[in-house]
C-alpha cells in the first residue's frame, strides 16, 4: 500500500470529516464507543434485521473496510456497505459481497415490485432477468429520481446479481404528488441512520413538510437537503425535532465533499485487487459521479461500481467503462 500518498492526499481532508462526525457523536452521546468498528458494525446490522441469510466478514485496514462473503440481494450488499461507512473509523469500502440465491422467479418478482410502486405510477418500465441473474431495466421514467427508485426496487429481488439500467427520461411523464412522499419514505427506510427514526413527509403543491426526530442538527440539515427530490420546490423541516438521546457512540453519517469522494474512491480503487488492471478516471459532472476508462472484465467493472456506490454523497453514477481492449460502446450505470 502507498501509505505515504494516503496520508498526504487523503487523510487530512477525511480526518476533518470524520473528526466532525466523532465530535457530533460524542457531543450527543453520554459515552465514547467501547468496541471496535467491526464489532460495532456487526451489532448494528444484527439489530437492523436487514442481513438475514447473508454470510459475510468485515475487515478494516488503514481505514478501508473490506467486505466479503455472500448475500441474498444486491440491496443487502449495499446496506451492509452503507452501514460500514457509518462507523467513525471507516473512510472507504471495498465491497466484495456476492449474491448467492436462485434467480428462477426473479423476473416475475421484479416486474410485480415495479408495477405496484406508487413512485413509478406514471412510468413505463420493463425488466428482464437472465438465467444467471442479470436484470435489464428498460422503458421510460419522468426523472432521475424515478430511475433510482426503479433500480432500488430491482436490487431487492433475490437472485439478481447485476442491474443494467437502460431507461430513458421523458419529461412529459408528470409525477403524481403521492410519488414524492412514497419516494422519500423509501429513502428514509433504506438509510442505515434514518431508518431508525420516525420521519413523516407530507407533500402538496410543491411544498414538502417534514416531521419526526433526528439525533443532531447536522443530521437535520442533511435530511432537508436529501429530501429536495424532483417536484419539491420548498421544504419545511421546522417539525423535525433534535433528540440527542438517539445518537449512538461511534456511529454517524459522513458528509463528504466531492473532492473527498474522489480522493477516497481513488484510494479504494488502488486497494481493491479486483481493479488492479483497470485504467479509470473519476470526476463529477454536476452532482453525478463519472467514471471513465477500461476494465479487463465485466466483473471488474461491477466491482468498481459497487465500491463507488458505498461512498456517502454518491447518489448517481455515469460510467463509461469499456471492457477488455477498450473497443466498444460506452456503458452507463445509475
PDB file of C-alpha atoms in Angstrom, residues 9-303:
ATOM      1  CA  UNK A   9      -3.504  13.364  -0.005  1.00  0.00           C
ATOM      2  CA  UNK A  10      -6.466  11.740   1.688  1.00  0.00           C
ATOM      3  CA  UNK A  11      -6.094  11.621   5.421  1.00  0.00           C
ATOM      4  CA  UNK A  12      -6.079  15.388   6.179  1.00  0.00           C
ATOM      5  CA  UNK A  13      -9.414  16.050   4.443  1.00  0.00           C
ATOM      6  CA  UNK A  14     -11.002  12.847   5.669  1.00  0.00           C
ATOM      7  CA  UNK A  15      -9.785  13.206   9.218  1.00  0.00           C
ATOM      8  CA  UNK A  16     -11.520  16.571   9.268  1.00  0.00           C
ATOM      9  CA  UNK A  17     -14.776  14.991   8.051  1.00  0.00           C
ATOM     10  CA  UNK A  18     -14.516  12.029  10.402  1.00  0.00           C
ATOM     11  CA  UNK A  19     -13.446  14.088  13.410  1.00  0.00           C
ATOM     12  CA  UNK A  20     -16.507  16.242  12.822  1.00  0.00           C
ATOM     13  CA  UNK A  21     -18.605  13.078  12.853  1.00  0.00           C
ATOM     14  CA  UNK A  22     -16.906  11.939  16.070  1.00  0.00           C
ATOM     15  CA  UNK A  23     -17.471  15.328  17.677  1.00  0.00           C
ATOM     16  CA  UNK A  24     -21.155  15.146  16.772  1.00  0.00           C
ATOM     17  CA  UNK A  25     -21.492  11.654  18.203  1.00  0.00           C
ATOM     18  CA  UNK A  26     -19.653  12.441  21.424  1.00  0.00           C
ATOM     19  CA  UNK A  27     -21.440  15.717  21.981  1.00  0.00           C
ATOM     20  CA  UNK A  28     -24.799  13.976  21.709  1.00  0.00           C
ATOM     21  CA  UNK A  29     -23.799  10.748  23.472  1.00  0.00           C
ATOM     22  CA  UNK A  30     -23.200  10.009  27.119  1.00  0.00           C
ATOM     23  CA  UNK A  31     -20.120   7.849  26.420  1.00  0.00           C
ATOM     24  CA  UNK A  32     -17.461   7.057  23.865  1.00  0.00           C
ATOM     25  CA  UNK A  33     -17.593   3.787  21.911  1.00  0.00           C
ATOM     26  CA  UNK A  34     -16.055   0.880  23.811  1.00  0.00           C
ATOM     27  CA  UNK A  35     -15.901  -1.509  20.838  1.00  0.00           C
ATOM     28  CA  UNK A  36     -14.051  -1.529  17.542  1.00  0.00           C
ATOM     29  CA  UNK A  37     -15.666  -0.750  14.174  1.00  0.00           C
ATOM     30  CA  UNK A  38     -16.100  -4.406  13.140  1.00  0.00           C
ATOM     31  CA  UNK A  39     -17.883  -5.421  16.336  1.00  0.00           C
ATOM     32  CA  UNK A  40     -19.926  -2.225  16.265  1.00  0.00           C
ATOM     33  CA  UNK A  41     -20.946  -2.854  12.640  1.00  0.00           C
ATOM     34  CA  UNK A  42     -21.959  -6.446  13.301  1.00  0.00           C
ATOM     35  CA  UNK A  43     -24.095  -5.371  16.267  1.00  0.00           C
ATOM     36  CA  UNK A  44     -25.672  -2.585  14.209  1.00  0.00           C
ATOM     37  CA  UNK A  45     -26.517  -4.919  11.321  1.00  0.00           C
ATOM     38  CA  UNK A  46     -27.913  -7.591  13.638  1.00  0.00           C
ATOM     39  CA  UNK A  47     -30.233  -5.015  15.207  1.00  0.00           C
ATOM     40  CA  UNK A  48     -31.389  -3.799  11.769  1.00  0.00           C
ATOM     41  CA  UNK A  49     -32.776  -7.183  10.708  1.00  0.00           C
ATOM     42  CA  UNK A  50     -31.636  -6.457   7.148  1.00  0.00           C
ATOM     43  CA  UNK A  51     -28.996  -9.178   6.764  1.00  0.00           C
ATOM     44  CA  UNK A  52     -30.960 -12.399   7.221  1.00  0.00           C
ATOM     45  CA  UNK A  53     -29.493 -15.143   5.057  1.00  0.00           C
ATOM     46  CA  UNK A  54     -26.239 -13.255   4.475  1.00  0.00           C
ATOM     47  CA  UNK A  55     -22.874 -14.804   5.388  1.00  0.00           C
ATOM     48  CA  UNK A  56     -20.140 -12.192   5.344  1.00  0.00           C
ATOM     49  CA  UNK A  57     -16.983 -10.999   7.054  1.00  0.00           C
ATOM     50  CA  UNK A  58     -15.619  -7.496   7.636  1.00  0.00           C
ATOM     51  CA  UNK A  59     -12.003  -6.399   7.956  1.00  0.00           C
ATOM     52  CA  UNK A  60     -10.821  -2.824   8.465  1.00  0.00           C
ATOM     53  CA  UNK A  61      -7.292  -1.943   7.359  1.00  0.00           C
ATOM     54  CA  UNK A  62      -5.886   1.563   7.069  1.00  0.00           C
ATOM     55  CA  UNK A  63      -9.428   2.962   7.443  1.00  0.00           C
ATOM     56  CA  UNK A  64     -10.731   0.934   4.465  1.00  0.00           C
ATOM     57  CA  UNK A  65     -13.409  -1.680   5.236  1.00  0.00           C
ATOM     58  CA  UNK A  66     -13.127  -4.887   3.184  1.00  0.00           C
ATOM     59  CA  UNK A  67     -16.469  -6.717   2.882  1.00  0.00           C
ATOM     60  CA  UNK A  68     -16.532 -10.287   1.567  1.00  0.00           C
ATOM     61  CA  UNK A  69     -18.959 -13.196   1.585  1.00  0.00           C
ATOM     62  CA  UNK A  70     -22.446 -13.867   0.267  1.00  0.00           C
ATOM     63  CA  UNK A  71     -25.797 -12.075   0.417  1.00  0.00           C
ATOM     64  CA  UNK A  72     -29.281 -12.783  -0.877  1.00  0.00           C
ATOM     65  CA  UNK A  73     -29.766  -9.493  -2.729  1.00  0.00           C
ATOM     66  CA  UNK A  74     -27.848  -6.521  -4.090  1.00  0.00           C
ATOM     67  CA  UNK A  75     -29.831  -4.392  -1.634  1.00  0.00           C
ATOM     68  CA  UNK A  76     -28.381  -6.371   1.288  1.00  0.00           C
ATOM     69  CA  UNK A  77     -24.850  -5.837  -0.021  1.00  0.00           C
ATOM     70  CA  UNK A  78     -25.393  -2.102  -0.418  1.00  0.00           C
ATOM     71  CA  UNK A  79     -26.991  -1.748   3.023  1.00  0.00           C
ATOM     72  CA  UNK A  80     -24.018  -3.529   4.633  1.00  0.00           C
ATOM     73  CA  UNK A  81     -21.616  -1.216   2.784  1.00  0.00           C
ATOM     74  CA  UNK A  82     -23.559   1.920   3.707  1.00  0.00           C
ATOM     75  CA  UNK A  83     -23.713   0.797   7.332  1.00  0.00           C
ATOM     76  CA  UNK A  84     -19.957   0.181   7.372  1.00  0.00           C
ATOM     77  CA  UNK A  85     -19.460   3.758   6.161  1.00  0.00           C
ATOM     78  CA  UNK A  86     -21.295   4.966   9.271  1.00  0.00           C
ATOM     79  CA  UNK A  87     -18.509   3.640  11.516  1.00  0.00           C
ATOM     80  CA  UNK A  88     -16.327   6.584  12.525  1.00  0.00           C
ATOM     81  CA  UNK A  89     -13.043   4.829  11.726  1.00  0.00           C
ATOM     82  CA  UNK A  90     -14.061   3.820   8.177  1.00  0.00           C
ATOM     83  CA  UNK A  91     -13.280   6.169   5.279  1.00  0.00           C
ATOM     84  CA  UNK A  92     -13.996   3.915   2.271  1.00  0.00           C
ATOM     85  CA  UNK A  93     -15.259   0.461   1.259  1.00  0.00           C
ATOM     86  CA  UNK A  94     -14.014  -2.441  -0.841  1.00  0.00           C
ATOM     87  CA  UNK A  95     -17.350  -4.128  -1.493  1.00  0.00           C
ATOM     88  CA  UNK A  96     -16.837  -7.777  -2.485  1.00  0.00           C
ATOM     89  CA  UNK A  97     -20.183  -9.255  -1.464  1.00  0.00           C
ATOM     90  CA  UNK A  98     -21.582 -11.847  -3.876  1.00  0.00           C
ATOM     91  CA  UNK A  99     -25.271 -12.595  -4.392  1.00  0.00           C
ATOM     92  CA  UNK A 100     -25.893 -16.286  -3.745  1.00  0.00           C
ATOM     93  CA  UNK A 101     -29.550 -17.049  -4.414  1.00  0.00           C
ATOM     94  CA  UNK A 102     -31.503 -18.643  -7.286  1.00  0.00           C
ATOM     95  CA  UNK A 103     -32.868 -16.285  -9.955  1.00  0.00           C
ATOM     96  CA  UNK A 104     -35.665 -18.576 -11.185  1.00  0.00           C
ATOM     97  CA  UNK A 105     -38.503 -16.260 -10.085  1.00  0.00           C
ATOM     98  CA  UNK A 106     -36.560 -13.003 -10.111  1.00  0.00           C
ATOM     99  CA  UNK A 107     -38.141 -11.541 -13.266  1.00  0.00           C
ATOM    100  CA  UNK A 108     -41.678 -12.152 -12.007  1.00  0.00           C
ATOM    101  CA  UNK A 109     -40.949 -10.667  -8.591  1.00  0.00           C
ATOM    102  CA  UNK A 110     -39.137  -7.633 -10.032  1.00  0.00           C
ATOM    103  CA  UNK A 111     -41.944  -6.940 -12.506  1.00  0.00           C
ATOM    104  CA  UNK A 112     -44.508  -7.038  -9.715  1.00  0.00           C
ATOM    105  CA  UNK A 113     -42.483  -4.696  -7.480  1.00  0.00           C
ATOM    106  CA  UNK A 114     -42.113  -2.151 -10.284  1.00  0.00           C
ATOM    107  CA  UNK A 115     -45.768  -2.291 -11.293  1.00  0.00           C
ATOM    108  CA  UNK A 116     -47.029  -1.846  -7.716  1.00  0.00           C
ATOM    109  CA  UNK A 117     -44.745   1.033  -6.728  1.00  0.00           C
ATOM    110  CA  UNK A 118     -46.608   4.343  -6.176  1.00  0.00           C
ATOM    111  CA  UNK A 119     -43.377   6.156  -7.062  1.00  0.00           C
ATOM    112  CA  UNK A 120     -43.488   4.744 -10.603  1.00  0.00           C
ATOM    113  CA  UNK A 121     -47.215   5.173 -11.209  1.00  0.00           C
ATOM    114  CA  UNK A 122     -46.755   7.165 -14.426  1.00  0.00           C
ATOM    115  CA  UNK A 123     -43.541   5.475 -15.551  1.00  0.00           C
ATOM    116  CA  UNK A 124     -43.418   2.766 -18.193  1.00  0.00           C
ATOM    117  CA  UNK A 125     -40.782   0.236 -17.126  1.00  0.00           C
ATOM    118  CA  UNK A 126     -39.960  -3.295 -18.194  1.00  0.00           C
ATOM    119  CA  UNK A 127     -37.489  -5.733 -16.680  1.00  0.00           C
ATOM    120  CA  UNK A 128     -35.990  -8.956 -17.972  1.00  0.00           C
ATOM    121  CA  UNK A 129     -33.733 -11.264 -15.963  1.00  0.00           C
ATOM    122  CA  UNK A 130     -31.351 -13.793 -17.487  1.00  0.00           C
ATOM    123  CA  UNK A 131     -30.806 -17.263 -16.037  1.00  0.00           C
ATOM    124  CA  UNK A 132     -27.566 -16.062 -14.414  1.00  0.00           C
ATOM    125  CA  UNK A 133     -29.254 -13.136 -12.630  1.00  0.00           C
ATOM    126  CA  UNK A 134     -28.513 -10.156 -14.894  1.00  0.00           C
ATOM    127  CA  UNK A 135     -31.501  -7.765 -14.861  1.00  0.00           C
ATOM    128  CA  UNK A 136     -32.032  -5.361 -17.768  1.00  0.00           C
ATOM    129  CA  UNK A 137     -34.391  -2.500 -16.867  1.00  0.00           C
ATOM    130  CA  UNK A 138     -35.793  -0.545 -19.821  1.00  0.00           C
ATOM    131  CA  UNK A 139     -38.637   1.842 -20.639  1.00  0.00           C
ATOM    132  CA  UNK A 140     -39.335   5.450 -19.697  1.00  0.00           C
ATOM    133  CA  UNK A 141     -39.320   7.456 -16.462  1.00  0.00           C
ATOM    134  CA  UNK A 142     -40.031  11.103 -15.755  1.00  0.00           C
ATOM    135  CA  UNK A 143     -36.776  11.934 -13.904  1.00  0.00           C
ATOM    136  CA  UNK A 144     -33.541  10.553 -12.478  1.00  0.00           C
ATOM    137  CA  UNK A 145     -35.270  10.014  -9.121  1.00  0.00           C
ATOM    138  CA  UNK A 146     -37.653   7.510 -10.675  1.00  0.00           C
ATOM    139  CA  UNK A 147     -34.712   5.740 -12.306  1.00  0.00           C
ATOM    140  CA  UNK A 148     -33.045   5.494  -8.888  1.00  0.00           C
ATOM    141  CA  UNK A 149     -36.229   4.048  -7.364  1.00  0.00           C
ATOM    142  CA  UNK A 150     -36.575   1.501 -10.174  1.00  0.00           C
ATOM    143  CA  UNK A 151     -33.030   0.304  -9.569  1.00  0.00           C
ATOM    144  CA  UNK A 152     -33.609   0.196  -5.802  1.00  0.00           C
ATOM    145  CA  UNK A 153     -36.697  -1.992  -6.201  1.00  0.00           C
ATOM    146  CA  UNK A 154     -34.957  -4.404  -8.562  1.00  0.00           C
ATOM    147  CA  UNK A 155     -31.988  -4.597  -6.174  1.00  0.00           C
ATOM    148  CA  UNK A 156     -34.282  -6.057  -3.512  1.00  0.00           C
ATOM    149  CA  UNK A 157     -35.088  -9.158  -5.551  1.00  0.00           C
ATOM    150  CA  UNK A 158     -33.301 -12.358  -4.546  1.00  0.00           C
ATOM    151  CA  UNK A 159     -31.070 -13.873  -7.204  1.00  0.00           C
ATOM    152  CA  UNK A 160     -30.411 -10.680  -9.196  1.00  0.00           C
ATOM    153  CA  UNK A 161     -26.638 -10.249  -9.356  1.00  0.00           C
ATOM    154  CA  UNK A 162     -26.302  -7.307 -11.724  1.00  0.00           C
ATOM    155  CA  UNK A 163     -28.588  -4.477 -12.875  1.00  0.00           C
ATOM    156  CA  UNK A 164     -28.234  -2.860 -16.296  1.00  0.00           C
ATOM    157  CA  UNK A 165     -30.272   0.362 -16.349  1.00  0.00           C
ATOM    158  CA  UNK A 166     -31.382   1.241 -19.897  1.00  0.00           C
ATOM    159  CA  UNK A 167     -34.335   3.503 -19.117  1.00  0.00           C
ATOM    160  CA  UNK A 168     -34.903   6.819 -20.854  1.00  0.00           C
ATOM    161  CA  UNK A 169     -36.053  10.056 -19.244  1.00  0.00           C
ATOM    162  CA  UNK A 170     -39.270  11.563 -20.610  1.00  0.00           C
ATOM    163  CA  UNK A 171     -40.014  14.960 -19.002  1.00  0.00           C
ATOM    164  CA  UNK A 172     -43.630  14.741 -20.160  1.00  0.00           C
ATOM    165  CA  UNK A 173     -44.254  11.913 -17.684  1.00  0.00           C
ATOM    166  CA  UNK A 174     -45.508  14.076 -14.812  1.00  0.00           C
ATOM    167  CA  UNK A 175     -45.057  12.832 -11.256  1.00  0.00           C
ATOM    168  CA  UNK A 176     -48.187  12.393  -9.125  1.00  0.00           C
ATOM    169  CA  UNK A 177     -47.995  14.056  -5.696  1.00  0.00           C
ATOM    170  CA  UNK A 178     -48.095  10.725  -3.902  1.00  0.00           C
ATOM    171  CA  UNK A 179     -44.932   9.646  -5.721  1.00  0.00           C
ATOM    172  CA  UNK A 180     -42.817  12.193  -3.837  1.00  0.00           C
ATOM    173  CA  UNK A 181     -43.980  11.049  -0.403  1.00  0.00           C
ATOM    174  CA  UNK A 182     -43.544   7.396  -1.377  1.00  0.00           C
ATOM    175  CA  UNK A 183     -40.033   8.021  -2.682  1.00  0.00           C
ATOM    176  CA  UNK A 184     -38.972   9.822   0.497  1.00  0.00           C
ATOM    177  CA  UNK A 185     -40.373   7.091   2.743  1.00  0.00           C
ATOM    178  CA  UNK A 186     -38.361   4.549   0.717  1.00  0.00           C
ATOM    179  CA  UNK A 187     -35.247   6.694   1.030  1.00  0.00           C
ATOM    180  CA  UNK A 188     -35.563   7.187   4.792  1.00  0.00           C
ATOM    181  CA  UNK A 189     -36.209   3.474   5.375  1.00  0.00           C
ATOM    182  CA  UNK A 190     -33.217   2.472   3.240  1.00  0.00           C
ATOM    183  CA  UNK A 191     -30.716   4.718   5.034  1.00  0.00           C
ATOM    184  CA  UNK A 192     -28.869   2.998   7.916  1.00  0.00           C
ATOM    185  CA  UNK A 193     -29.220   6.034  10.208  1.00  0.00           C
ATOM    186  CA  UNK A 194     -32.630   7.473   9.355  1.00  0.00           C
ATOM    187  CA  UNK A 195     -34.272   4.027   9.145  1.00  0.00           C
ATOM    188  CA  UNK A 196     -34.435   4.020  12.946  1.00  0.00           C
ATOM    189  CA  UNK A 197     -36.209   7.396  13.070  1.00  0.00           C
ATOM    190  CA  UNK A 198     -39.914   8.126  12.702  1.00  0.00           C
ATOM    191  CA  UNK A 199     -39.833  10.589   9.794  1.00  0.00           C
ATOM    192  CA  UNK A 200     -43.042  11.646   8.053  1.00  0.00           C
ATOM    193  CA  UNK A 201     -43.075  13.608   4.751  1.00  0.00           C
ATOM    194  CA  UNK A 202     -46.232  15.457   3.655  1.00  0.00           C
ATOM    195  CA  UNK A 203     -46.182  16.881   0.135  1.00  0.00           C
ATOM    196  CA  UNK A 204     -48.650  19.184  -1.614  1.00  0.00           C
ATOM    197  CA  UNK A 205     -48.366  21.703  -4.468  1.00  0.00           C
ATOM    198  CA  UNK A 206     -44.566  21.648  -4.495  1.00  0.00           C
ATOM    199  CA  UNK A 207     -44.231  22.148  -0.732  1.00  0.00           C
ATOM    200  CA  UNK A 208     -42.794  19.417   1.484  1.00  0.00           C
ATOM    201  CA  UNK A 209     -43.365  19.407   5.247  1.00  0.00           C
ATOM    202  CA  UNK A 210     -41.224  17.084   7.363  1.00  0.00           C
ATOM    203  CA  UNK A 211     -41.938  15.928  10.891  1.00  0.00           C
ATOM    204  CA  UNK A 212     -40.074  13.492  13.108  1.00  0.00           C
ATOM    205  CA  UNK A 213     -36.953  13.220  15.240  1.00  0.00           C
ATOM    206  CA  UNK A 214     -33.217  13.026  14.495  1.00  0.00           C
ATOM    207  CA  UNK A 215     -30.121  12.876  16.683  1.00  0.00           C
ATOM    208  CA  UNK A 216     -28.317  16.115  15.784  1.00  0.00           C
ATOM    209  CA  UNK A 217     -28.678  19.454  13.974  1.00  0.00           C
ATOM    210  CA  UNK A 218     -26.259  18.174  11.311  1.00  0.00           C
ATOM    211  CA  UNK A 219     -28.493  15.199  10.610  1.00  0.00           C
ATOM    212  CA  UNK A 220     -31.438  17.560  10.301  1.00  0.00           C
ATOM    213  CA  UNK A 221     -29.565  19.670   7.749  1.00  0.00           C
ATOM    214  CA  UNK A 222     -28.667  16.579   5.693  1.00  0.00           C
ATOM    215  CA  UNK A 223     -32.234  15.327   5.905  1.00  0.00           C
ATOM    216  CA  UNK A 224     -33.501  18.589   4.465  1.00  0.00           C
ATOM    217  CA  UNK A 225     -31.015  18.514   1.583  1.00  0.00           C
ATOM    218  CA  UNK A 226     -31.641  14.880   0.663  1.00  0.00           C
ATOM    219  CA  UNK A 227     -35.400  15.489   0.730  1.00  0.00           C
ATOM    220  CA  UNK A 228     -35.211  18.021  -2.111  1.00  0.00           C
ATOM    221  CA  UNK A 229     -36.135  15.442  -4.744  1.00  0.00           C
ATOM    222  CA  UNK A 230     -37.783  16.064  -8.111  1.00  0.00           C
ATOM    223  CA  UNK A 231     -41.025  18.000  -7.685  1.00  0.00           C
ATOM    224  CA  UNK A 232     -40.124  19.574  -4.323  1.00  0.00           C
ATOM    225  CA  UNK A 233     -39.909  23.366  -4.601  1.00  0.00           C
ATOM    226  CA  UNK A 234     -39.912  24.169  -0.880  1.00  0.00           C
ATOM    227  CA  UNK A 235     -39.059  22.133   2.208  1.00  0.00           C
ATOM    228  CA  UNK A 236     -40.215  22.977   5.737  1.00  0.00           C
ATOM    229  CA  UNK A 237     -38.309  20.998   8.386  1.00  0.00           C
ATOM    230  CA  UNK A 238     -39.458  23.029  11.379  1.00  0.00           C
ATOM    231  CA  UNK A 239     -41.341  19.979  12.624  1.00  0.00           C
ATOM    232  CA  UNK A 240     -38.187  17.863  12.833  1.00  0.00           C
ATOM    233  CA  UNK A 241     -37.025  17.701  16.457  1.00  0.00           C
ATOM    234  CA  UNK A 242     -33.420  17.063  17.555  1.00  0.00           C
ATOM    235  CA  UNK A 243     -33.152  14.447  20.299  1.00  0.00           C
ATOM    236  CA  UNK A 244     -29.527  13.825  21.428  1.00  0.00           C
ATOM    237  CA  UNK A 245     -30.598  10.570  23.085  1.00  0.00           C
ATOM    238  CA  UNK A 246     -30.885   8.971  19.635  1.00  0.00           C
ATOM    239  CA  UNK A 247     -27.148   9.321  18.977  1.00  0.00           C
ATOM    240  CA  UNK A 248     -25.056   6.143  19.115  1.00  0.00           C
ATOM    241  CA  UNK A 249     -21.396   6.468  20.054  1.00  0.00           C
ATOM    242  CA  UNK A 250     -19.034   5.772  17.169  1.00  0.00           C
ATOM    243  CA  UNK A 251     -21.797   5.692  14.539  1.00  0.00           C
ATOM    244  CA  UNK A 252     -22.707   8.730  12.449  1.00  0.00           C
ATOM    245  CA  UNK A 253     -23.434   9.772   8.888  1.00  0.00           C
ATOM    246  CA  UNK A 254     -20.487  11.206   6.989  1.00  0.00           C
ATOM    247  CA  UNK A 255     -20.759  14.285   4.821  1.00  0.00           C
ATOM    248  CA  UNK A 256     -18.041  14.188   2.149  1.00  0.00           C
ATOM    249  CA  UNK A 257     -17.295  16.990  -0.268  1.00  0.00           C
ATOM    250  CA  UNK A 258     -16.906  15.920  -3.896  1.00  0.00           C
ATOM    251  CA  UNK A 259     -13.129  16.307  -3.628  1.00  0.00           C
ATOM    252  CA  UNK A 260     -13.105  13.931  -0.631  1.00  0.00           C
ATOM    253  CA  UNK A 261     -15.220  11.389  -2.535  1.00  0.00           C
ATOM    254  CA  UNK A 262     -12.774  11.371  -5.441  1.00  0.00           C
ATOM    255  CA  UNK A 263      -9.744  11.005  -3.156  1.00  0.00           C
ATOM    256  CA  UNK A 264     -11.287   8.120  -1.260  1.00  0.00           C
ATOM    257  CA  UNK A 265     -12.510   6.404  -4.425  1.00  0.00           C
ATOM    258  CA  UNK A 266      -9.038   6.618  -5.972  1.00  0.00           C
ATOM    259  CA  UNK A 267      -7.635   5.058  -2.783  1.00  0.00           C
ATOM    260  CA  UNK A 268     -10.248   2.297  -2.807  1.00  0.00           C
ATOM    261  CA  UNK A 269      -9.511   1.529  -6.474  1.00  0.00           C
ATOM    262  CA  UNK A 270      -5.825   1.279  -5.563  1.00  0.00           C
ATOM    263  CA  UNK A 271      -6.626  -1.017  -2.618  1.00  0.00           C
ATOM    264  CA  UNK A 272      -9.093  -3.370  -4.354  1.00  0.00           C
ATOM    265  CA  UNK A 273      -7.174  -6.234  -6.038  1.00  0.00           C
ATOM    266  CA  UNK A 274     -10.083  -6.817  -8.449  1.00  0.00           C
ATOM    267  CA  UNK A 275      -9.320  -3.429 -10.004  1.00  0.00           C
ATOM    268  CA  UNK A 276      -5.563  -3.838 -10.357  1.00  0.00           C
ATOM    269  CA  UNK A 277      -5.704  -3.930 -14.177  1.00  0.00           C
ATOM    270  CA  UNK A 278      -8.314  -1.194 -14.580  1.00  0.00           C
ATOM    271  CA  UNK A 279      -7.450   2.173 -16.070  1.00  0.00           C
ATOM    272  CA  UNK A 280     -10.008   4.571 -14.618  1.00  0.00           C
ATOM    273  CA  UNK A 281     -10.541   8.313 -14.367  1.00  0.00           C
ATOM    274  CA  UNK A 282     -13.086   9.651 -11.866  1.00  0.00           C
ATOM    275  CA  UNK A 283     -14.790  13.031 -11.667  1.00  0.00           C
ATOM    276  CA  UNK A 284     -18.068  14.852 -11.161  1.00  0.00           C
ATOM    277  CA  UNK A 285     -20.472  16.427 -13.639  1.00  0.00           C
ATOM    278  CA  UNK A 286     -22.980  18.404 -11.626  1.00  0.00           C
ATOM    279  CA  UNK A 287     -23.964  16.146  -8.740  1.00  0.00           C
ATOM    280  CA  UNK A 288     -23.266  12.851 -10.512  1.00  0.00           C
ATOM    281  CA  UNK A 289     -20.083  10.831 -10.192  1.00  0.00           C
ATOM    282  CA  UNK A 290     -18.417   9.960 -13.504  1.00  0.00           C
ATOM    283  CA  UNK A 291     -16.095   7.004 -14.089  1.00  0.00           C
ATOM    284  CA  UNK A 292     -14.358   6.621 -17.449  1.00  0.00           C
ATOM    285  CA  UNK A 293     -11.794   4.125 -18.645  1.00  0.00           C
ATOM    286  CA  UNK A 294     -11.155   0.458 -19.351  1.00  0.00           C
ATOM    287  CA  UNK A 295     -11.683  -2.661 -17.231  1.00  0.00           C
ATOM    288  CA  UNK A 296     -10.420  -6.172 -18.054  1.00  0.00           C
ATOM    289  CA  UNK A 297     -13.816  -7.763 -17.457  1.00  0.00           C
ATOM    290  CA  UNK A 298     -17.457  -7.054 -16.697  1.00  0.00           C
ATOM    291  CA  UNK A 299     -16.816  -8.363 -13.163  1.00  0.00           C
ATOM    292  CA  UNK A 300     -14.116  -5.736 -12.613  1.00  0.00           C
ATOM    293  CA  UNK A 301     -16.441  -3.032 -13.913  1.00  0.00           C
ATOM    294  CA  UNK A 302     -19.188  -4.101 -11.486  1.00  0.00           C
ATOM    295  CA  UNK A 303     -16.660  -4.209  -8.633  1.00  0.00           C
TER     296      UNK A 303
END
